[in-house]
Amino acid sequence: MTPPVVSVEDPDTHLYGTRCFMTQANAATPTNVMLSAIQPTSQLTLGNYLGAIQNWVQLQDKYNCYFFAVDQHAITVRQNPEALRQATLTALATYVAAGVDPQRSTLFVQSHVPEHTQLCWILNCYSYMGELNRMTQYKDKSAKSGENIPAGLFTYPVLMAADILLYDAKLVPVGQDQKQHVELTRNLAQRLNNLYGDHLFVIPDCYIGSKAAKVMDLQQPTRKMSKSAENTMGTLFLMDDEKTILKKFKKAVTDSDTVIEWDKERKPGVANLIEIQSAITHTSPEEIVHNYTGKMYGHLKVETAEIVLQTLRPLQQKVHQLMEERTELEKILRHGAEKAREHAATTLKRVHDAVGFYT
Ligand code: TYM
């Protein structure tokens, strides 16, 4: 069942996003947990930053937060082991560099908390092939896998459901493409609650920012910007150097017209640049369009690059610094995993009791 969708503007952060509210209050202990994660399949992208991390940072004061790097999700597609290790640490360094406060939020690596896969197995036994088959991301990724589609790709959303339900998360801020997975999580939680009682799982809401919920590929602006795009000119990686960032924006595909308008249907390339600016500067797309009256696409491209650079320069510097002082970051992660395990173990015990495991 599709949950009701309500748009809300947060008065403190001025974040305007869409929140799928709980259909019904349930009896699980009310929590104030916000949780989200990113796959360290390569370097993180501007889409990850604007669609996810930026919102985490803006909402983090109001919640008890868990943010992690999902290395177990990452291996649903073949990875170079050393690159995965490096990308995992870099992802977490990026969270901190972007403003996630490790003193207040729990930061960790998914594989350091074995309860994720333990709960995943149980949820697998309550998930239906039909519903997993309907997942758009599975359809897209399996189409690229040839004949041998890894089973992990199919059950990937169940692991994501385990990630969320282990921590009694109330709010899951993600980009548009993950909404279907959060809805599946809600359905699974509801299914087990119906069987074993409302106390079992908190039903999570999905939070999608109204800006940059789907940052588009700079070369193919009708497609989502993705870490794994074949043509890397379309993907802006957060650690790209200045020259590359400028080049990628200058070469961004627009259209043969010259007028700057915010129209996703007719001018997806231009609209994407406007929305990137809008998400970073917290200015409305209409105001941005107004500021460009009489200007050319070239201005929009170069100025968008400049705005992105202003955000990325300090972020990159901080990431490099954190990666050099690795011990500090590693301390954060070890401590984070310990804290996460305490919460995860409590939930898992509740689930083991509910399904009838002899404990
Ligand atoms: P992933 O790693 O593909 O993306 C991480 C986050 O970035 C958002 N995102 C985007 N937002 C806007 N525009 C884009 N072009 C763009 N590309 C990515 C995603 O929506 C996401 O919020 N399955 C998840 C990871 C995950 C997870 C979780 C998320 C595993 N467990 C539990 C939340 C809660 C994924 O593959 O995201």
mmCIF file of C-alpha atoms and ligand atoms in Angstrom:
data_model
loop_
_atom_site.group_PDB
_atom_site.id
_atom_site.type_symbol
_atom_site.label_atom_id
_atom_site.label_comp_id
_atom_site.label_asym_id
_atom_site.label_seq_id
_atom_site.Cartn_x
_atom_site.Cartn_y
_atom_site.Cartn_z
ATOM 1 C CA MET A 1 0.000 0.000 0.000
ATOM 2 C CA THR A 2 1.397 3.427 -0.909
ATOM 3 C CA PRO A 3 1.605 5.595 2.182
ATOM 4 C CA PRO A 4 0.142 9.084 2.188
ATOM 5 C CA VAL A 5 2.590 11.723 1.131
ATOM 6 C CA VAL A 6 2.763 15.063 2.839
ATOM 7 C CA SER A 7 5.011 17.971 1.981
ATOM 8 C CA VAL A 8 6.477 19.727 4.959
ATOM 9 C CA GLU A 9 8.765 22.659 5.380
ATOM 10 C CA ASP A 10 11.021 22.469 8.359
ATOM 11 C CA PRO A 11 10.924 25.915 10.016
ATOM 12 C CA ASP A 12 14.519 25.675 11.289
ATOM 13 C CA THR A 13 16.311 24.306 8.284
ATOM 14 C CA HIS A 14 13.950 25.561 5.573
ATOM 15 C CA LEU A 15 14.271 22.140 4.095
ATOM 16 C CA TYR A 16 11.215 21.505 2.059
ATOM 17 C CA GLY A 17 10.709 17.846 1.566
ATOM 18 C CA THR A 18 8.225 15.099 1.173
ATOM 19 C CA ARG A 19 7.585 12.843 4.076
ATOM 20 C CA CYS A 20 5.598 9.651 3.884
ATOM 21 C CA PHE A 21 3.844 9.544 7.207
ATOM 22 C CA MET A 22 2.962 6.453 9.120
ATOM 23 C CA THR A 23 -0.454 5.224 8.135
ATOM 24 C CA GLN A 24 -1.167 4.289 11.739
ATOM 25 C CA ALA A 25 0.630 4.815 14.986
ATOM 26 C CA ASN A 26 2.015 1.502 16.177
ATOM 27 C CA ALA A 27 2.915 0.233 19.583
ATOM 28 C CA ALA A 28 6.673 -0.035 19.154
ATOM 29 C CA THR A 29 8.496 2.321 21.501
ATOM 30 C CA PRO A 30 8.418 5.743 19.834
ATOM 31 C CA THR A 31 11.896 6.659 18.700
ATOM 32 C CA ASN A 32 13.665 9.662 17.405
ATOM 33 C CA VAL A 33 16.040 7.806 15.159
ATOM 34 C CA MET A 34 17.116 9.019 11.739
ATOM 35 C CA LEU A 35 19.172 6.657 9.624
ATOM 36 C CA SER A 36 20.688 6.566 6.190
ATOM 37 C CA ALA A 37 23.514 4.991 4.231
ATOM 38 C CA ILE A 38 25.449 5.051 0.994
ATOM 39 C CA GLN A 39 27.065 2.285 -1.036
ATOM 40 C CA PRO A 40 30.815 2.782 -1.322
ATOM 41 C CA THR A 41 30.875 1.365 -4.836
ATOM 42 C CA SER A 42 33.162 4.125 -6.055
ATOM 43 C CA GLN A 43 33.651 7.743 -5.158
ATOM 44 C CA LEU A 44 30.517 9.507 -3.988
ATOM 45 C CA THR A 45 28.771 11.846 -6.407
ATOM 46 C CA LEU A 46 27.134 15.238 -6.336
ATOM 47 C CA GLY A 47 23.823 13.320 -6.402
ATOM 48 C CA ASN A 48 24.753 11.539 -3.153
ATOM 49 C CA TYR A 49 25.740 14.834 -1.591
ATOM 50 C CA LEU A 50 22.732 16.916 -2.600
ATOM 51 C CA GLY A 51 20.117 14.151 -2.541
ATOM 52 C CA ALA A 52 21.237 12.636 0.749
ATOM 53 C CA ILE A 53 24.190 13.898 2.805
ATOM 54 C CA GLN A 54 23.227 17.569 2.731
ATOM 55 C CA ASN A 55 19.807 16.702 4.144
ATOM 56 C CA TRP A 56 21.337 14.478 6.845
ATOM 57 C CA VAL A 57 23.474 17.362 8.004
ATOM 58 C CA GLN A 58 20.558 19.760 8.095
ATOM 59 C CA LEU A 59 18.313 17.379 10.002
ATOM 60 C CA GLN A 60 20.910 15.827 12.326
ATOM 61 C CA ASP A 61 20.269 18.091 15.328
ATOM 62 C CA LYS A 62 16.712 16.886 15.668
ATOM 63 C CA TYR A 63 17.389 13.170 15.668
ATOM 64 C CA ASN A 64 19.481 10.425 17.123
ATOM 65 C CA CYS A 65 21.320 9.538 13.920
ATOM 66 C CA TYR A 66 22.942 6.461 12.426
ATOM 67 C CA PHE A 67 24.884 6.903 9.193
ATOM 68 C CA PHE A 68 26.915 4.135 7.644
ATOM 69 C CA ALA A 69 28.658 2.840 4.549
ATOM 70 C CA VAL A 70 26.966 -0.266 3.148
ATOM 71 C CA ASP A 71 29.886 -2.376 1.954
ATOM 72 C CA GLN A 72 27.719 -5.518 1.970
ATOM 73 C CA HIS A 73 25.316 -3.892 -0.486
ATOM 74 C CA ALA A 74 28.289 -2.848 -2.592
ATOM 75 C CA ILE A 75 29.390 -6.428 -3.319
ATOM 76 C CA THR A 76 26.099 -7.213 -5.075
ATOM 77 C CA VAL A 77 28.118 -5.950 -8.043
ATOM 78 C CA ARG A 78 31.756 -7.078 -8.443
ATOM 79 C CA GLN A 79 34.201 -4.789 -6.677
ATOM 80 C CA ASN A 80 37.943 -4.509 -6.589
ATOM 81 C CA PRO A 81 38.668 -5.434 -2.932
ATOM 82 C CA GLU A 82 41.291 -2.763 -2.300
ATOM 83 C CA ALA A 83 39.189 -0.090 -4.006
ATOM 84 C CA LEU A 84 36.171 -1.106 -1.897
ATOM 85 C CA ARG A 85 38.171 -0.820 1.328
ATOM 86 C CA GLN A 86 39.424 2.599 0.323
ATOM 87 C CA ALA A 87 36.003 3.808 -0.867
ATOM 88 C CA THR A 88 34.396 2.658 2.389
ATOM 89 C CA LEU A 89 36.698 4.797 4.477
ATOM 90 C CA THR A 90 36.471 7.716 2.057
ATOM 91 C CA ALA A 91 32.668 7.604 2.186
ATOM 92 C CA LEU A 92 32.728 7.925 5.959
ATOM 93 C CA ALA A 93 35.338 10.674 5.778
ATOM 94 C CA THR A 94 33.003 12.468 3.368
ATOM 95 C CA TYR A 95 30.096 12.306 5.810
ATOM 96 C CA VAL A 96 32.249 13.973 8.464
ATOM 97 C CA ALA A 97 33.748 16.482 6.018
ATOM 98 C CA ALA A 98 30.251 17.434 4.874
ATOM 99 C CA GLY A 99 29.247 18.258 8.432
ATOM 100 C CA VAL A 100 27.941 15.071 10.035
ATOM 101 C CA ASP A 101 28.998 15.414 13.645
ATOM 102 C CA PRO A 102 30.619 12.182 14.877
ATOM 103 C CA GLN A 103 30.102 13.273 18.485
ATOM 104 C CA ARG A 104 26.354 13.189 18.086
ATOM 105 C CA SER A 105 25.764 10.737 15.246
ATOM 106 C CA THR A 106 26.773 7.105 15.122
ATOM 107 C CA LEU A 107 29.005 6.415 12.123
ATOM 108 C CA PHE A 108 30.017 2.916 11.140
ATOM 109 C CA VAL A 109 30.625 0.310 8.460
ATOM 110 C CA GLN A 110 27.755 -2.095 7.770
ATOM 111 C CA SER A 111 29.910 -5.254 7.810
ATOM 112 C CA HIS A 112 31.173 -4.376 11.309
ATOM 113 C CA VAL A 113 27.674 -5.044 12.637
ATOM 114 C CA PRO A 114 26.787 -8.689 11.865
ATOM 115 C CA GLU A 115 23.209 -8.184 13.055
ATOM 116 C CA HIS A 116 22.391 -6.619 9.640
ATOM 117 C CA THR A 117 22.818 -9.900 7.797
ATOM 118 C CA GLN A 118 21.228 -11.852 10.636
ATOM 119 C CA LEU A 119 18.041 -9.803 10.461
ATOM 120 C CA CYS A 120 18.232 -9.853 6.674
ATOM 121 C CA TRP A 121 17.964 -13.649 6.669
ATOM 122 C CA ILE A 122 14.838 -13.551 8.798
ATOM 123 C CA LEU A 123 13.249 -10.841 6.655
ATOM 124 C CA ASN A 124 14.127 -12.856 3.538
ATOM 125 C CA CYS A 125 11.862 -15.574 4.857
ATOM 126 C CA TYR A 126 8.955 -13.133 4.984
ATOM 127 C CA SER A 127 9.607 -11.391 1.649
ATOM 128 C CA TYR A 128 7.880 -12.401 -1.545
ATOM 129 C CA MET A 129 9.629 -13.042 -4.853
ATOM 130 C CA GLY A 130 6.906 -11.016 -6.580
ATOM 131 C CA GLU A 131 7.484 -7.853 -4.592
ATOM 132 C CA LEU A 132 11.271 -8.080 -4.971
ATOM 133 C CA ASN A 133 10.852 -8.625 -8.681
ATOM 134 C CA ARG A 134 8.994 -5.323 -8.935
ATOM 135 C CA MET A 135 11.905 -3.263 -7.589
ATOM 136 C CA THR A 136 12.980 -0.855 -10.329
ATOM 137 C CA GLN A 137 16.593 -0.814 -9.246
ATOM 138 C CA TYR A 138 16.734 -4.614 -9.421
ATOM 139 C CA LYS A 139 15.280 -4.540 -12.925
ATOM 140 C CA ASP A 140 17.864 -1.954 -14.037
ATOM 141 C CA LYS A 141 20.864 -3.616 -12.440
ATOM 142 C CA SER A 142 19.934 -7.188 -13.355
ATOM 143 C CA ALA A 143 19.520 -6.115 -16.979
ATOM 144 C CA LYS A 144 23.214 -5.180 -16.921
ATOM 145 C CA SER A 145 24.311 -8.467 -15.300
ATOM 146 C CA GLY A 146 23.953 -10.786 -18.264
ATOM 147 C CA GLU A 147 22.798 -14.341 -17.582
ATOM 148 C CA ASN A 148 24.325 -14.753 -14.152
ATOM 149 C CA ILE A 149 22.376 -12.354 -11.996
ATOM 150 C CA PRO A 150 23.753 -12.456 -8.438
ATOM 151 C CA ALA A 151 21.059 -13.507 -5.956
ATOM 152 C CA GLY A 152 22.296 -10.687 -3.716
ATOM 153 C CA LEU A 153 21.081 -8.179 -6.259
ATOM 154 C CA PHE A 154 17.589 -9.633 -5.891
ATOM 155 C CA THR A 155 17.549 -9.644 -2.090
ATOM 156 C CA TYR A 156 19.398 -6.339 -1.812
ATOM 157 C CA PRO A 157 16.265 -4.404 -0.695
ATOM 158 C CA VAL A 158 15.722 -6.904 2.115
ATOM 159 C CA LEU A 159 19.173 -6.121 3.494
ATOM 160 C CA MET A 160 18.264 -2.450 3.260
ATOM 161 C CA ALA A 161 15.063 -3.171 5.208
ATOM 162 C CA ALA A 162 17.173 -4.894 7.875
ATOM 163 C CA ASP A 163 19.491 -1.857 7.992
ATOM 164 C CA ILE A 164 16.540 0.376 8.738
ATOM 165 C CA LEU A 165 14.467 -1.813 11.051
ATOM 166 C CA LEU A 166 17.398 -2.826 13.276
ATOM 167 C CA TYR A 167 17.651 0.711 14.629
ATOM 168 C CA ASP A 168 13.925 1.464 14.990
ATOM 169 C CA ALA A 169 14.414 4.297 12.502
ATOM 170 C CA LYS A 170 11.585 6.766 12.287
ATOM 171 C CA LEU A 171 12.993 8.843 9.446
ATOM 172 C CA VAL A 172 15.025 7.714 6.450
ATOM 173 C CA PRO A 173 16.256 10.618 4.326
ATOM 174 C CA VAL A 174 17.097 9.427 0.811
ATOM 175 C CA GLY A 175 16.997 10.534 -2.810
ATOM 176 C CA GLN A 176 13.990 9.760 -4.999
ATOM 177 C CA ASP A 177 15.447 6.479 -6.325
ATOM 178 C CA GLN A 178 15.382 4.824 -2.880
ATOM 179 C CA LYS A 179 11.749 5.587 -2.076
ATOM 180 C CA GLN A 180 10.534 2.248 -3.400
ATOM 181 C CA HIS A 181 12.968 0.416 -1.118
ATOM 182 C CA VAL A 182 11.767 2.331 1.937
ATOM 183 C CA GLU A 183 8.188 1.494 1.003
ATOM 184 C CA LEU A 184 9.124 -2.180 0.826
ATOM 185 C CA THR A 185 10.695 -1.823 4.272
ATOM 186 C CA ARG A 186 7.430 -0.400 5.589
ATOM 187 C CA ASN A 187 5.468 -3.260 4.069
ATOM 188 C CA LEU A 188 7.787 -5.887 5.568
ATOM 189 C CA ALA A 189 7.666 -4.235 8.983
ATOM 190 C CA GLN A 190 3.893 -4.083 8.844
ATOM 191 C CA ARG A 191 3.704 -7.712 7.737
ATOM 192 C CA LEU A 192 5.742 -8.942 10.697
ATOM 193 C CA ASN A 193 3.926 -6.611 13.092
ATOM 194 C CA ASN A 194 0.621 -8.073 11.903
ATOM 195 C CA LEU A 195 1.937 -11.550 12.660
ATOM 196 C CA TYR A 196 3.768 -10.954 15.922
ATOM 197 C CA GLY A 197 2.455 -7.748 17.410
ATOM 198 C CA ASP A 198 2.824 -4.036 16.930
ATOM 199 C CA HIS A 199 5.722 -3.815 19.341
ATOM 200 C CA LEU A 200 8.111 -5.508 16.930
ATOM 201 C CA PHE A 201 9.116 -2.871 14.401
ATOM 202 C CA VAL A 202 8.839 0.878 14.111
ATOM 203 C CA ILE A 203 7.380 1.777 10.720
ATOM 204 C CA PRO A 204 9.838 4.191 9.098
ATOM 205 C CA ASP A 205 8.943 7.310 7.145
ATOM 206 C CA CYS A 206 10.849 8.295 4.070
ATOM 207 C CA TYR A 207 12.130 11.848 3.757
ATOM 208 C CA ILE A 208 12.875 13.197 0.308
ATOM 209 C CA GLY A 209 14.140 16.745 -0.040
ATOM 210 C CA SER A 210 12.244 18.824 -2.572
ATOM 211 C CA LYS A 211 15.503 20.025 -4.072
ATOM 212 C CA ALA A 212 17.947 17.736 -5.860
ATOM 213 C CA ALA A 213 16.007 14.587 -4.965
ATOM 214 C CA LYS A 214 17.153 13.381 -8.372
ATOM 215 C CA VAL A 215 20.282 15.041 -9.701
ATOM 216 C CA MET A 216 20.555 14.167 -13.376
ATOM 217 C CA ASP A 217 23.509 12.985 -15.435
ATOM 218 C CA LEU A 218 25.329 15.947 -16.991
ATOM 219 C CA GLN A 219 25.619 14.183 -20.352
ATOM 220 C CA GLN A 220 22.233 12.455 -20.379
ATOM 221 C CA PRO A 221 20.007 14.758 -18.352
ATOM 222 C CA THR A 222 17.008 12.461 -18.562
ATOM 223 C CA ARG A 223 18.935 9.882 -16.513
ATOM 224 C CA LYS A 224 19.863 9.966 -12.843
ATOM 225 C CA MET A 225 23.470 10.889 -12.074
ATOM 226 C CA SER A 226 25.016 7.616 -10.994
ATOM 227 C CA LYS A 227 28.318 6.367 -9.591
ATOM 228 C CA SER A 228 28.395 3.601 -12.164
ATOM 229 C CA ALA A 229 27.597 5.521 -15.382
ATOM 230 C CA GLU A 230 29.772 4.402 -18.278
ATOM 231 C CA ASN A 231 30.568 7.933 -19.367
ATOM 232 C CA THR A 232 32.110 9.591 -16.320
ATOM 233 C CA MET A 233 31.731 13.027 -17.953
ATOM 234 C CA GLY A 234 28.079 12.861 -16.881
ATOM 235 C CA THR A 235 28.862 12.158 -13.221
ATOM 236 C CA LEU A 236 30.356 14.738 -10.929
ATOM 237 C CA PHE A 237 32.420 12.954 -8.285
ATOM 238 C CA LEU A 238 32.882 14.820 -5.044
ATOM 239 C CA MET A 239 36.649 14.380 -5.223
ATOM 240 C CA ASP A 240 37.023 15.508 -8.844
ATOM 241 C CA ASP A 241 39.693 18.202 -9.208
ATOM 242 C CA GLU A 242 38.789 21.787 -10.119
ATOM 243 C CA LYS A 243 39.755 21.438 -13.769
ATOM 244 C CA THR A 244 37.591 18.350 -14.177
ATOM 245 C CA ILE A 245 34.632 19.933 -12.410
ATOM 246 C CA LEU A 246 34.787 22.972 -14.641
ATOM 247 C CA LYS A 247 35.156 20.803 -17.729
ATOM 248 C CA LYS A 248 32.224 18.571 -16.799
ATOM 249 C CA PHE A 249 29.932 21.559 -16.288
ATOM 250 C CA LYS A 250 31.137 23.379 -19.401
ATOM 251 C CA LYS A 251 30.415 20.279 -21.452
ATOM 252 C CA ALA A 252 27.070 19.587 -19.752
ATOM 253 C CA VAL A 253 24.417 18.752 -22.332
ATOM 254 C CA THR A 254 21.660 21.366 -22.608
ATOM 255 C CA ASP A 255 19.587 21.954 -25.763
ATOM 256 C CA SER A 256 19.633 23.973 -28.955
ATOM 257 C CA ASP A 257 17.590 26.842 -27.505
ATOM 258 C CA THR A 258 19.159 29.816 -25.720
ATOM 259 C CA VAL A 259 16.595 30.900 -23.131
ATOM 260 C CA ILE A 260 17.189 29.858 -19.517
ATOM 261 C CA GLU A 261 13.951 28.366 -18.166
ATOM 262 C CA TRP A 262 13.144 25.833 -15.467
ATOM 263 C CA ASP A 263 11.275 23.187 -17.393
ATOM 264 C CA LYS A 264 12.273 19.592 -16.683
ATOM 265 C CA GLU A 265 10.316 18.201 -19.631
ATOM 266 C CA ARG A 266 11.473 20.536 -22.375
ATOM 267 C CA LYS A 267 14.868 21.517 -20.968
ATOM 268 C CA PRO A 268 16.101 18.749 -18.674
ATOM 269 C CA GLY A 269 19.777 19.763 -18.939
ATOM 270 C CA VAL A 270 19.138 23.402 -18.066
ATOM 271 C CA ALA A 271 16.663 22.457 -15.323
ATOM 272 C CA ASN A 272 19.295 20.159 -13.793
ATOM 273 C CA LEU A 273 21.849 22.970 -13.555
ATOM 274 C CA ILE A 274 19.236 25.288 -12.039
ATOM 275 C CA GLU A 275 18.283 22.656 -9.479
ATOM 276 C CA ILE A 276 21.890 21.995 -8.531
ATOM 277 C CA GLN A 277 22.336 25.721 -7.870
ATOM 278 C CA SER A 278 19.032 25.833 -6.031
ATOM 279 C CA ALA A 279 19.929 22.944 -3.725
ATOM 280 C CA ILE A 280 23.273 24.465 -2.812
ATOM 281 C CA THR A 281 22.276 28.101 -2.429
ATOM 282 C CA HIS A 282 18.780 27.466 -0.995
ATOM 283 C CA THR A 283 17.407 29.843 -3.607
ATOM 284 C CA SER A 284 14.219 28.943 -5.459
ATOM 285 C CA PRO A 285 14.551 27.828 -9.097
ATOM 286 C CA GLU A 286 12.263 30.735 -10.089
ATOM 287 C CA GLU A 287 14.615 33.249 -8.497
ATOM 288 C CA ILE A 288 17.618 31.670 -10.196
ATOM 289 C CA VAL A 289 15.872 31.853 -13.574
ATOM 290 C CA HIS A 290 15.058 35.504 -12.863
ATOM 291 C CA ASN A 291 18.738 36.225 -12.119
ATOM 292 C CA TYR A 292 19.699 34.790 -15.500
ATOM 293 C CA THR A 293 17.410 36.979 -17.562
ATOM 294 C CA GLY A 294 19.293 37.941 -20.726
ATOM 295 C CA LYS A 295 22.222 35.627 -19.956
ATOM 296 C CA MET A 296 23.451 32.626 -21.948
ATOM 297 C CA TYR A 297 23.708 28.901 -21.178
ATOM 298 C CA GLY A 298 27.483 29.375 -20.904
ATOM 299 C CA HIS A 299 26.992 31.684 -17.907
ATOM 300 C CA LEU A 300 24.725 29.178 -16.222
ATOM 301 C CA LYS A 301 27.236 26.343 -16.728
ATOM 302 C CA VAL A 302 30.293 28.209 -15.478
ATOM 303 C CA GLU A 303 28.486 29.771 -12.527
ATOM 304 C CA THR A 304 27.001 26.423 -11.501
ATOM 305 C CA ALA A 305 30.530 24.979 -11.580
ATOM 306 C CA GLU A 306 31.745 27.868 -9.407
ATOM 307 C CA ILE A 307 28.942 27.350 -6.861
ATOM 308 C CA VAL A 308 29.661 23.619 -6.703
ATOM 309 C CA LEU A 309 33.383 24.309 -6.308
ATOM 310 C CA GLN A 310 32.759 26.660 -3.402
ATOM 311 C CA THR A 311 31.086 23.784 -1.578
ATOM 312 C CA LEU A 312 33.502 21.075 -2.666
ATOM 313 C CA ARG A 313 36.831 22.837 -2.043
ATOM 314 C CA PRO A 314 36.553 22.803 1.774
ATOM 315 C CA LEU A 315 34.903 19.385 1.703
ATOM 316 C CA GLN A 316 37.747 17.872 -0.325
ATOM 317 C CA GLN A 317 40.342 19.451 1.921
ATOM 318 C CA LYS A 318 38.684 17.955 4.989
ATOM 319 C CA VAL A 319 38.375 14.523 3.361
ATOM 320 C CA HIS A 320 42.117 14.525 2.548
ATOM 321 C CA GLN A 321 42.930 15.590 6.084
ATOM 322 C CA LEU A 322 40.740 12.872 7.619
ATOM 323 C CA MET A 323 42.204 10.218 5.356
ATOM 324 C CA GLU A 324 45.720 11.269 6.338
ATOM 325 C CA GLU A 325 44.897 11.199 10.041
ATOM 326 C CA ARG A 326 43.303 7.814 9.546
ATOM 327 C CA THR A 327 43.524 6.769 13.189
ATOM 328 C CA GLU A 328 40.987 9.395 14.235
ATOM 329 C CA LEU A 329 38.516 8.201 11.603
ATOM 330 C CA GLU A 330 39.091 4.582 12.524
ATOM 331 C CA LYS A 331 38.433 5.396 16.168
ATOM 332 C CA ILE A 332 35.116 6.963 15.183
ATOM 333 C CA LEU A 333 34.148 3.861 13.214
ATOM 334 C CA ARG A 334 35.124 1.327 15.873
ATOM 335 C CA HIS A 335 33.239 3.265 18.502
ATOM 336 C CA GLY A 336 30.299 3.714 16.094
ATOM 337 C CA ALA A 337 30.094 -0.020 15.421
ATOM 338 C CA GLU A 338 30.067 -0.786 19.149
ATOM 339 C CA LYS A 339 27.226 1.655 19.734
ATOM 340 C CA ALA A 340 25.323 0.414 16.704
ATOM 341 C CA ARG A 341 25.683 -3.193 17.841
ATOM 342 C CA GLU A 342 24.101 -2.435 21.203
ATOM 343 C CA HIS A 343 20.963 -1.138 19.532
ATOM 344 C CA ALA A 344 20.988 -3.782 16.800
ATOM 345 C CA ALA A 345 21.374 -6.654 19.271
ATOM 346 C CA THR A 346 18.327 -5.503 21.260
ATOM 347 C CA THR A 347 16.164 -5.441 18.145
ATOM 348 C CA LEU A 348 17.467 -8.787 16.931
ATOM 349 C CA LYS A 349 16.706 -10.403 20.286
ATOM 350 C CA ARG A 350 13.145 -9.055 20.070
ATOM 351 C CA VAL A 351 12.796 -10.550 16.597
ATOM 352 C CA HIS A 352 14.329 -13.897 17.614
ATOM 353 C CA ASP A 353 11.845 -14.118 20.474
ATOM 354 C CA ALA A 354 8.949 -13.196 18.195
ATOM 355 C CA VAL A 355 9.662 -15.740 15.462
ATOM 356 C CA GLY A 356 10.287 -18.549 17.939
ATOM 357 C CA PHE A 357 14.041 -19.021 18.089
ATOM 358 C CA TYR A 358 15.181 -20.818 21.236
ATOM 359 C CA THR A 359 17.297 -18.212 23.013
HETATM 360 P P1 TYM B 1 23.123 4.840 -3.100
HETATM 361 O O1 TYM B 1 24.455 4.464 -2.581
HETATM 362 O O2 TYM B 1 22.803 4.501 -4.506
HETATM 363 O O3 TYM B 1 22.868 6.362 -2.890
HETATM 364 C C1 TYM B 1 23.047 6.963 -1.615
HETATM 365 C C2 TYM B 1 22.051 8.085 -1.420
HETATM 366 O O4 TYM B 1 22.208 9.066 -2.442
HETATM 367 C C3 TYM B 1 20.974 9.255 -3.124
HETATM 368 N N1 TYM B 1 21.254 9.495 -4.546
HETATM 369 C C4 TYM B 1 20.812 10.543 -5.217
HETATM 370 N N2 TYM B 1 20.055 11.590 -4.851
HETATM 371 C C5 TYM B 1 19.800 12.516 -5.792
HETATM 372 N N3 TYM B 1 20.252 12.446 -7.068
HETATM 373 C C6 TYM B 1 21.007 11.413 -7.475
HETATM 374 N N4 TYM B 1 21.452 11.364 -8.726
HETATM 375 C C7 TYM B 1 21.328 10.406 -6.532
HETATM 376 N N5 TYM B 1 22.050 9.270 -6.593
HETATM 377 C C8 TYM B 1 21.983 8.717 -5.374
HETATM 378 C C9 TYM B 1 20.216 7.947 -2.927
HETATM 379 O O5 TYM B 1 18.840 8.111 -3.093
HETATM 380 C C10 TYM B 1 20.607 7.605 -1.504
HETATM 381 O O6 TYM B 1 19.822 8.327 -0.581
HETATM 382 N N6 TYM B 1 20.297 1.226 -1.157
HETATM 383 C C11 TYM B 1 20.910 2.500 -0.894
HETATM 384 C C12 TYM B 1 21.841 2.479 0.287
HETATM 385 C C13 TYM B 1 21.238 1.973 1.544
HETATM 386 C C14 TYM B 1 20.399 2.686 2.423
HETATM 387 C C15 TYM B 1 20.132 1.821 3.507
HETATM 388 C C16 TYM B 1 19.844 3.979 2.379
HETATM 389 C C17 TYM B 1 21.460 0.739 2.086
HETATM 390 N N7 TYM B 1 20.803 0.669 3.262
HETATM 391 C C18 TYM B 1 19.320 2.197 4.584
HETATM 392 C C19 TYM B 1 19.031 4.350 3.462
HETATM 393 C C20 TYM B 1 18.775 3.494 4.520
HETATM 394 C C21 TYM B 1 21.689 2.923 -2.105
HETATM 395 O O7 TYM B 1 22.061 2.138 -2.935
HETATM 396 O O8 TYM B 1 21.987 4.245 -2.146
#
